[in-house]
Amino acid sequence: MDLLNTLVDKGLRRELPTREEALAVLATSDDELLDVVAAAGKVRRQWFGRRVKLNYLVNLKSGLCPEDCSYCSQRLGSKAEILKYTWLKPDDASKAAAAGVAGGAKRVCLVASGRGPTDKDVDRVSETISAIKEQNEGVEVCACLGLLSDGQAGRLRAAGADAYNHNLNTSEATYGDICTTHDFSDRVSTVQQAQAAGMSACSGLIAGMGESDADLVDVVFALRELDPDSVPVNFLIPFEGTPLAKEWNLTPQRALRILAMVRFVCPDIEVRLAGGREVHLRSLQPLALHLVNSIFLGDYLTSEGQAGKDDLAMIEDAGFEVEGSDTTTLPEHRRPCGDAAVTGAAAEDAGAPAATDGAGTPAATVPAPSDETRRDLVSVRRRGAGTDLPPNA
């Protein structure tokens, strides 16, 4: 049985692929790309049908972070000309969130720069969560505030936070290459604290930072071991003024292979297409919907994204549908006890092209992208939260 048929069978059984199989997905050729997408698409549809969950980011506090994460435009020493502002007031954050909800977002993600929140910050975010939930019935709220201290996860959960995001970003072996002010274990600990407090864990990665195929597989396997409910896959946005500004390592085809590998390793987990999709997938974004079941709507933290109306049109044109608030995202076996779903099992796999021979041997090197650097693809956010201009949700 060939590689892709094996991976489909394992995905439908929720069985973990081997490291060699995951590496082989990343090593497939461009000629095999559509076969890879079709195979991973079968797994995606088995667990999530043709639904796409929309998420909306609200940057509560932008810039001036004391951490030195090399990929981040808000890092210590960053010269990126991004918006910089202190905490949004709860009402202002709620208004920003309402724009995303009006655009179809089911989850609002509240993000703040910094190493981690103080107890006063937790109080502030708790007020913001209350304000958002009062004005937007049924909306999910995810907090992303950095490293948590003892007791803070429980306080956020008590305040109404449904989820907590803290990404692993890259493999443990290479984490020290992108950050020196905290380590991989700090991130793992925060995810575990969120889970222990009863919040849904959200943790993902950033691809395109110069990592190897082995690094990508390592971080995805580490995520699978942590067992979060959602895995955001970010593609590096090489901001001018950051140490990784010259790291343009991705092609649209490689980005799709990375997403397929994540889907095979995390078959029944919400896989979210996150930052950098417009920059690196470009016109192939609709193909990614066959691999992921969740995206961000509109702008990101410090960069502009595709207009919300274009996101919705892309979903419709590709034959998918926006997941409503009356539908539970996760398959039944992954839901917390008592989490009743309006809808039943995921839709049957109908009309998908058959997966054909896609076996491959892990390559020693990744094909280099074009030498031309597309600086025009990175657009700093100048609207929405922290400004007087409306968002593009």
Coordinates of C-alpha atoms in Angstrom, one line a residue:
M1 CA 0.0 0.0 0.0
D2 CA 1.4 3.4 -1.0
L3 CA 2.3 6.2 1.4
L4 CA -0.9 8.3 0.9
N5 CA -3.3 5.4 1.2
T6 CA -1.6 4.4 4.4
L7 CA -1.8 7.9 5.8
V8 CA -5.5 8.2 4.9
D9 CA -6.3 4.9 6.6
K10 CA -4.4 5.9 9.7
G11 CA -6.1 9.3 9.7
L12 CA -9.5 7.8 9.5
R13 CA -8.6 5.6 12.5
R14 CA -6.9 8.5 14.4
E15 CA -3.7 6.6 14.3
L16 CA -0.4 8.5 14.5
P17 CA 1.8 8.2 11.4
T18 CA 5.5 7.3 11.8
R19 CA 8.1 10.1 11.7
E20 CA 9.3 8.6 8.4
E21 CA 5.8 8.9 6.9
A22 CA 5.5 12.5 8.1
L23 CA 8.9 13.3 6.6
A24 CA 7.9 11.6 3.3
V25 CA 4.9 13.9 3.0
L26 CA 7.2 17.0 3.2
A27 CA 9.5 15.3 0.6
T28 CA 6.9 14.7 -2.1
S29 CA 7.3 16.5 -5.4
D30 CA 5.2 19.3 -6.9
D31 CA 3.9 16.7 -9.4
E32 CA 2.4 14.8 -6.5
L33 CA 1.0 17.9 -4.7
L34 CA -2.6 17.5 -5.7
D35 CA -2.6 13.8 -4.7
V36 CA -1.2 14.8 -1.3
V37 CA -4.0 17.5 -0.9
A38 CA -6.7 15.0 -2.0
A39 CA -5.5 12.4 0.5
A40 CA -5.3 14.8 3.4
G41 CA -8.6 16.3 2.3
K42 CA -10.3 12.9 2.9
V43 CA -9.1 12.9 6.5
R44 CA -10.2 16.5 7.0
R45 CA -13.7 15.8 5.7
Q46 CA -14.1 12.7 7.7
W47 CA -13.8 14.7 11.0
F48 CA -14.9 18.2 10.0
G49 CA -17.0 17.8 6.9
R50 CA -16.8 20.9 4.7
R51 CA -17.1 23.3 7.6
V52 CA -14.6 26.2 8.1
K53 CA -14.4 27.9 11.5
L54 CA -13.7 31.6 11.5
N55 CA -11.6 33.2 14.2
Y56 CA -10.9 36.9 14.8
L57 CA -7.9 38.5 16.5
V58 CA -8.0 41.5 18.8
N59 CA -4.6 42.8 19.7
L60 CA -5.2 44.2 23.2
K61 CA -1.7 45.6 23.6
S62 CA 0.7 46.0 20.7
G63 CA 4.5 46.3 20.7
L64 CA 7.2 46.9 23.3
C65 CA 7.6 43.3 24.4
P66 CA 10.6 42.4 26.6
E67 CA 11.0 39.0 25.0
D68 CA 13.5 38.5 22.1
C69 CA 11.6 36.0 19.8
S70 CA 13.3 36.5 16.5
Y71 CA 10.2 36.1 14.3
C72 CA 8.1 38.7 16.1
S73 CA 7.6 42.3 15.0
Q74 CA 6.8 43.2 18.7
R75 CA 10.0 41.8 20.1
L76 CA 12.6 43.5 22.2
G77 CA 14.8 45.6 19.8
S78 CA 12.4 45.3 16.9
K79 CA 12.6 48.2 14.4
A80 CA 9.5 47.1 12.5
E81 CA 7.2 50.2 12.1
I82 CA 4.2 48.6 13.7
L83 CA 1.4 50.1 15.7
K84 CA 2.4 50.5 19.4
Y85 CA -0.2 51.0 22.1
T86 CA -1.0 50.0 25.7
W87 CA -4.0 48.0 26.9
L88 CA -7.3 48.6 25.1
K89 CA -10.2 49.4 27.4
P90 CA -12.8 46.6 27.7
D91 CA -15.4 48.5 25.7
D92 CA -13.0 49.3 22.9
A93 CA -11.9 45.7 22.8
S94 CA -15.5 44.5 22.8
K95 CA -16.3 46.8 19.8
A96 CA -13.3 45.4 17.9
A97 CA -14.5 41.9 18.7
A98 CA -18.0 42.7 17.5
A99 CA -16.7 43.6 14.1
G100 CA -15.3 40.1 13.7
V101 CA -18.4 38.4 15.1
A102 CA -20.5 40.4 12.6
G103 CA -18.3 39.1 9.8
G104 CA -19.0 35.5 10.9
A105 CA -16.3 34.8 13.5
K106 CA -17.2 32.1 16.0
R107 CA -14.2 32.7 18.2
V108 CA -12.5 35.9 19.3
C109 CA -8.8 35.6 20.2
L110 CA -7.6 38.2 22.7
V111 CA -3.8 38.7 22.4
A112 CA -1.4 40.9 24.4
S113 CA 2.3 41.3 23.9
G114 CA 4.6 40.6 26.8
R115 CA 6.3 37.8 28.7
G116 CA 3.1 37.1 30.6
P117 CA 0.3 38.8 32.4
T118 CA 0.5 40.4 35.8
D119 CA -2.5 39.7 38.2
K120 CA -3.8 43.2 37.3
D121 CA -3.6 42.3 33.6
V122 CA -5.6 39.1 34.3
D123 CA -8.3 41.3 36.0
R124 CA -8.3 43.6 33.0
V125 CA -8.6 40.8 30.5
S126 CA -11.4 39.2 32.7
E127 CA -13.4 42.5 32.4
T128 CA -12.8 42.4 28.6
I129 CA -14.1 38.8 28.3
S130 CA -17.2 39.8 30.3
A131 CA -17.8 42.8 28.0
I132 CA -17.4 40.7 24.9
K133 CA -19.7 37.9 26.1
E134 CA -22.4 40.3 27.2
Q135 CA -22.6 41.8 23.7
N136 CA -22.0 38.7 21.7
E137 CA -24.1 35.7 22.8
G138 CA -22.5 32.3 22.2
V139 CA -19.1 33.6 21.1
E140 CA -16.0 31.7 22.1
V141 CA -13.2 33.6 23.7
C142 CA -9.5 32.5 23.6
A143 CA -6.9 34.4 25.5
C144 CA -3.2 34.6 24.4
L145 CA -1.3 36.5 27.0
G146 CA 2.1 34.7 27.2
L147 CA 3.5 32.6 30.0
L148 CA 1.1 32.0 32.9
S149 CA 1.9 32.1 36.6
D150 CA 0.3 29.9 39.2
G151 CA -3.4 30.4 39.5
Q152 CA -3.8 32.7 36.5
A153 CA -5.3 30.0 34.2
G154 CA -8.0 29.2 36.7
R155 CA -8.9 32.9 37.1
L156 CA -9.2 33.3 33.3
R157 CA -11.4 30.2 33.1
A158 CA -13.6 31.5 35.9
A159 CA -13.8 34.8 34.0
G160 CA -15.3 33.0 31.0
A161 CA -12.2 32.2 28.8
D162 CA -13.0 29.1 26.7
A163 CA -9.5 28.6 25.4
Y164 CA -5.9 29.6 25.9
N165 CA -3.4 29.9 23.1
H166 CA 0.4 29.5 23.5
N167 CA 2.3 28.2 20.5
L168 CA 5.4 25.9 20.7
N169 CA 6.5 27.6 17.4
T170 CA 9.4 25.3 16.6
S171 CA 11.2 22.1 17.7
E172 CA 12.7 21.9 21.2
A173 CA 16.2 21.3 19.7
T174 CA 16.2 24.6 17.8
Y175 CA 14.1 26.7 20.1
G176 CA 17.2 28.4 21.5
D177 CA 18.0 29.7 18.0
I178 CA 14.9 31.9 17.9
C179 CA 14.5 32.9 21.5
T180 CA 16.8 33.3 24.5
T181 CA 14.5 34.9 27.1
H182 CA 12.4 31.8 27.8
D183 CA 12.6 28.2 26.6
F184 CA 10.5 25.4 25.1
S185 CA 9.6 23.9 28.4
D186 CA 8.1 27.2 29.6
R187 CA 5.7 27.1 26.6
V188 CA 4.8 23.5 27.3
S189 CA 4.1 24.3 30.9
T190 CA 1.7 27.1 30.0
V191 CA -0.3 24.9 27.7
Q192 CA -0.5 22.3 30.4
Q193 CA -1.7 24.9 32.9
A194 CA -4.5 26.0 30.6
Q195 CA -5.6 22.4 30.1
A196 CA -5.5 21.7 33.9
A197 CA -7.7 24.7 34.5
G198 CA -10.4 23.4 32.1
M199 CA -9.6 25.6 29.1
S200 CA -9.4 24.3 25.6
A201 CA -5.7 24.3 24.6
C202 CA -4.6 26.0 21.4
S203 CA -1.0 25.6 20.4
G204 CA 0.8 25.6 17.1
L205 CA 3.9 26.4 15.1
I206 CA 5.6 28.9 12.8
A207 CA 7.0 27.5 9.5
G208 CA 9.6 29.2 7.3
M209 CA 12.1 30.3 9.9
G210 CA 14.9 28.3 8.3
E211 CA 14.0 25.0 10.1
S212 CA 14.6 21.6 8.6
D213 CA 11.9 19.0 7.7
A214 CA 13.0 17.1 10.9
D215 CA 12.3 20.3 13.0
L216 CA 8.8 20.6 11.5
V217 CA 8.0 17.0 12.2
D218 CA 9.4 17.3 15.7
V219 CA 7.3 20.2 16.7
V220 CA 4.1 18.7 15.2
F221 CA 4.8 15.4 17.1
A222 CA 5.3 17.4 20.3
L223 CA 2.0 19.2 19.7
R224 CA 0.3 15.8 19.1
E225 CA 1.7 14.6 22.5
L226 CA 0.3 17.7 24.2
D227 CA -3.0 17.0 22.6
P228 CA -4.4 20.6 22.1
D229 CA -7.9 21.0 20.6
S230 CA -6.6 23.4 18.0
V231 CA -3.3 23.8 16.1
P232 CA -2.7 27.1 14.4
V233 CA -0.1 26.8 11.5
N234 CA 1.6 30.2 11.0
F235 CA 3.9 31.0 8.1
L236 CA 6.7 33.4 9.0
I237 CA 5.9 37.0 8.0
P238 CA 9.4 38.4 7.4
F239 CA 9.0 41.9 8.9
E240 CA 11.7 44.4 8.1
G241 CA 13.4 45.4 11.3
T242 CA 13.4 41.8 12.8
P243 CA 16.3 39.2 12.7
L244 CA 14.3 37.0 10.3
A245 CA 13.5 39.7 7.8
K246 CA 15.5 37.9 5.1
E247 CA 14.0 34.4 5.7
W248 CA 11.9 33.9 2.6
N249 CA 12.1 30.1 2.6
L250 CA 8.6 29.0 1.6
T251 CA 6.8 28.4 -1.7
P252 CA 3.0 27.9 -2.0
Q253 CA 3.6 24.3 -2.7
R254 CA 5.8 23.7 0.4
A255 CA 3.2 25.5 2.5
L256 CA 0.6 23.1 1.3
R257 CA 2.8 20.1 2.1
I258 CA 3.4 21.4 5.6
L259 CA -0.4 21.8 6.2
A260 CA -1.0 18.2 4.8
M261 CA 1.6 16.8 7.2
V262 CA 0.0 18.5 10.1
R263 CA -3.4 17.2 9.1
F264 CA -2.1 13.6 8.9
V265 CA -0.4 13.9 12.3
C266 CA -3.4 15.7 13.9
P267 CA -6.4 14.2 12.0
D268 CA -9.2 15.0 14.4
I269 CA -7.8 18.3 15.8
E270 CA -8.8 21.7 14.6
V271 CA -6.0 22.7 12.2
R272 CA -6.1 26.5 11.7
L273 CA -4.5 28.3 8.8
A274 CA -3.1 31.4 10.6
G275 CA -0.6 34.2 10.0
G276 CA 1.2 34.5 6.7
R277 CA -1.2 32.6 4.5
E278 CA -1.7 35.5 2.1
V279 CA 2.1 36.1 1.9
H280 CA 3.1 32.5 1.2
L281 CA 0.1 30.7 -0.2
R282 CA -1.1 33.6 -2.3
S283 CA -3.4 32.3 -5.1
L284 CA -3.3 28.7 -3.7
Q285 CA -5.1 29.7 -0.5
P286 CA -8.4 27.9 -1.6
L287 CA -6.5 24.6 -1.9
A288 CA -5.5 24.9 1.8
L289 CA -9.2 24.7 2.8
H290 CA -9.0 21.1 1.8
L291 CA -6.4 20.6 4.6
V292 CA -7.5 23.0 7.4
N293 CA -10.9 23.5 9.0
S294 CA -10.3 26.9 10.5
I295 CA -8.9 30.3 9.5
F296 CA -8.5 33.8 10.8
L297 CA -10.8 36.4 9.4
G298 CA -9.3 39.7 8.3
D299 CA -6.2 41.3 9.8
Y300 CA -3.6 39.8 12.2
L301 CA -1.8 41.3 15.2
T302 CA 0.5 43.7 13.4
S303 CA 0.0 42.9 9.7
E304 CA -2.9 43.3 7.4
G305 CA -4.7 40.2 6.0
Q306 CA -7.1 39.6 3.2
A307 CA -10.4 41.5 3.5
G308 CA -13.0 39.6 5.5
K309 CA -15.4 39.7 2.5
D310 CA -12.8 38.1 0.3
D311 CA -12.3 35.3 3.0
L312 CA -16.0 34.6 2.9
A313 CA -16.1 34.6 -0.9
M314 CA -13.1 32.2 -1.0
I315 CA -14.8 29.8 1.3
E316 CA -18.0 29.8 -0.7
D317 CA -16.2 29.6 -4.1
A318 CA -14.1 26.6 -2.9
G319 CA -17.3 24.7 -2.0
F320 CA -17.0 25.0 1.8
E321 CA -19.3 26.6 4.4
V322 CA -18.8 28.8 7.4
E323 CA -19.3 26.9 10.7
G324 CA -22.1 28.4 12.7
S325 CA -22.3 29.0 16.4
D326 CA -24.9 26.2 16.7
T327 CA -22.3 23.6 15.6
T328 CA -19.6 22.1 17.8
T329 CA -16.2 22.2 16.1
L330 CA -14.6 19.1 17.5
P331 CA -15.6 15.5 16.6
E332 CA -17.8 14.0 19.3
H333 CA -15.0 11.8 20.8
R334 CA -12.9 15.0 21.5
R335 CA -15.6 17.0 23.2
P336 CA -15.7 17.6 26.9
C337 CA -18.3 15.6 28.8
G338 CA -21.7 17.2 28.5
D339 CA -20.8 19.3 25.4
A340 CA -23.8 18.5 23.3
A341 CA -23.6 19.1 19.6
V342 CA -26.4 20.2 17.3
T343 CA -24.9 18.4 14.4
G344 CA -23.9 14.8 14.2
A345 CA -20.8 13.1 12.7
A346 CA -18.8 14.8 10.0
A347 CA -20.1 14.6 6.5
E348 CA -19.2 11.6 4.5
D349 CA -16.3 11.9 2.1
A350 CA -18.1 12.5 -1.2
G351 CA -16.8 13.5 -4.5
A352 CA -13.1 13.7 -3.5
P353 CA -10.5 12.7 -6.1
A354 CA -8.8 9.4 -5.2
A355 CA -5.4 9.5 -3.7
T356 CA -2.8 8.1 -6.0
D357 CA 0.8 7.0 -5.6
G358 CA 2.6 9.7 -3.6
A359 CA 5.3 7.7 -1.9
G360 CA 8.5 9.6 -1.5
T361 CA 11.9 9.5 0.2
P362 CA 12.8 12.3 2.6
A363 CA 15.0 14.8 0.7
A364 CA 18.2 16.2 2.2
T365 CA 17.3 19.7 1.1
V366 CA 14.2 21.8 0.4
P367 CA 13.8 23.2 -3.1
A368 CA 14.7 26.9 -3.0
P369 CA 12.0 29.5 -3.7
S370 CA 12.5 32.3 -6.2
D371 CA 15.3 34.6 -5.4
E372 CA 13.0 37.6 -5.8
T373 CA 12.0 38.9 -2.4
R374 CA 8.4 40.0 -2.3
R375 CA 8.5 42.8 0.2
D376 CA 5.2 44.1 -1.3
L377 CA 3.4 41.1 0.3
V378 CA 4.0 42.3 3.9
S379 CA 1.6 45.0 4.9
V380 CA 1.8 46.5 8.4
R381 CA -1.6 46.8 10.1
R382 CA -2.8 50.4 10.3
R383 CA -6.5 49.9 11.0
G384 CA -8.8 48.2 13.5
A385 CA -7.8 47.8 17.2
G386 CA -5.7 50.6 18.5
T387 CA -6.6 53.0 15.7
D388 CA -9.5 55.2 14.7
L389 CA -10.1 53.3 11.5
P390 CA -12.6 50.4 11.1
P391 CA -11.2 46.9 10.8
N392 CA -11.5 44.9 7.5
A393 CA -13.6 42.0 9.0

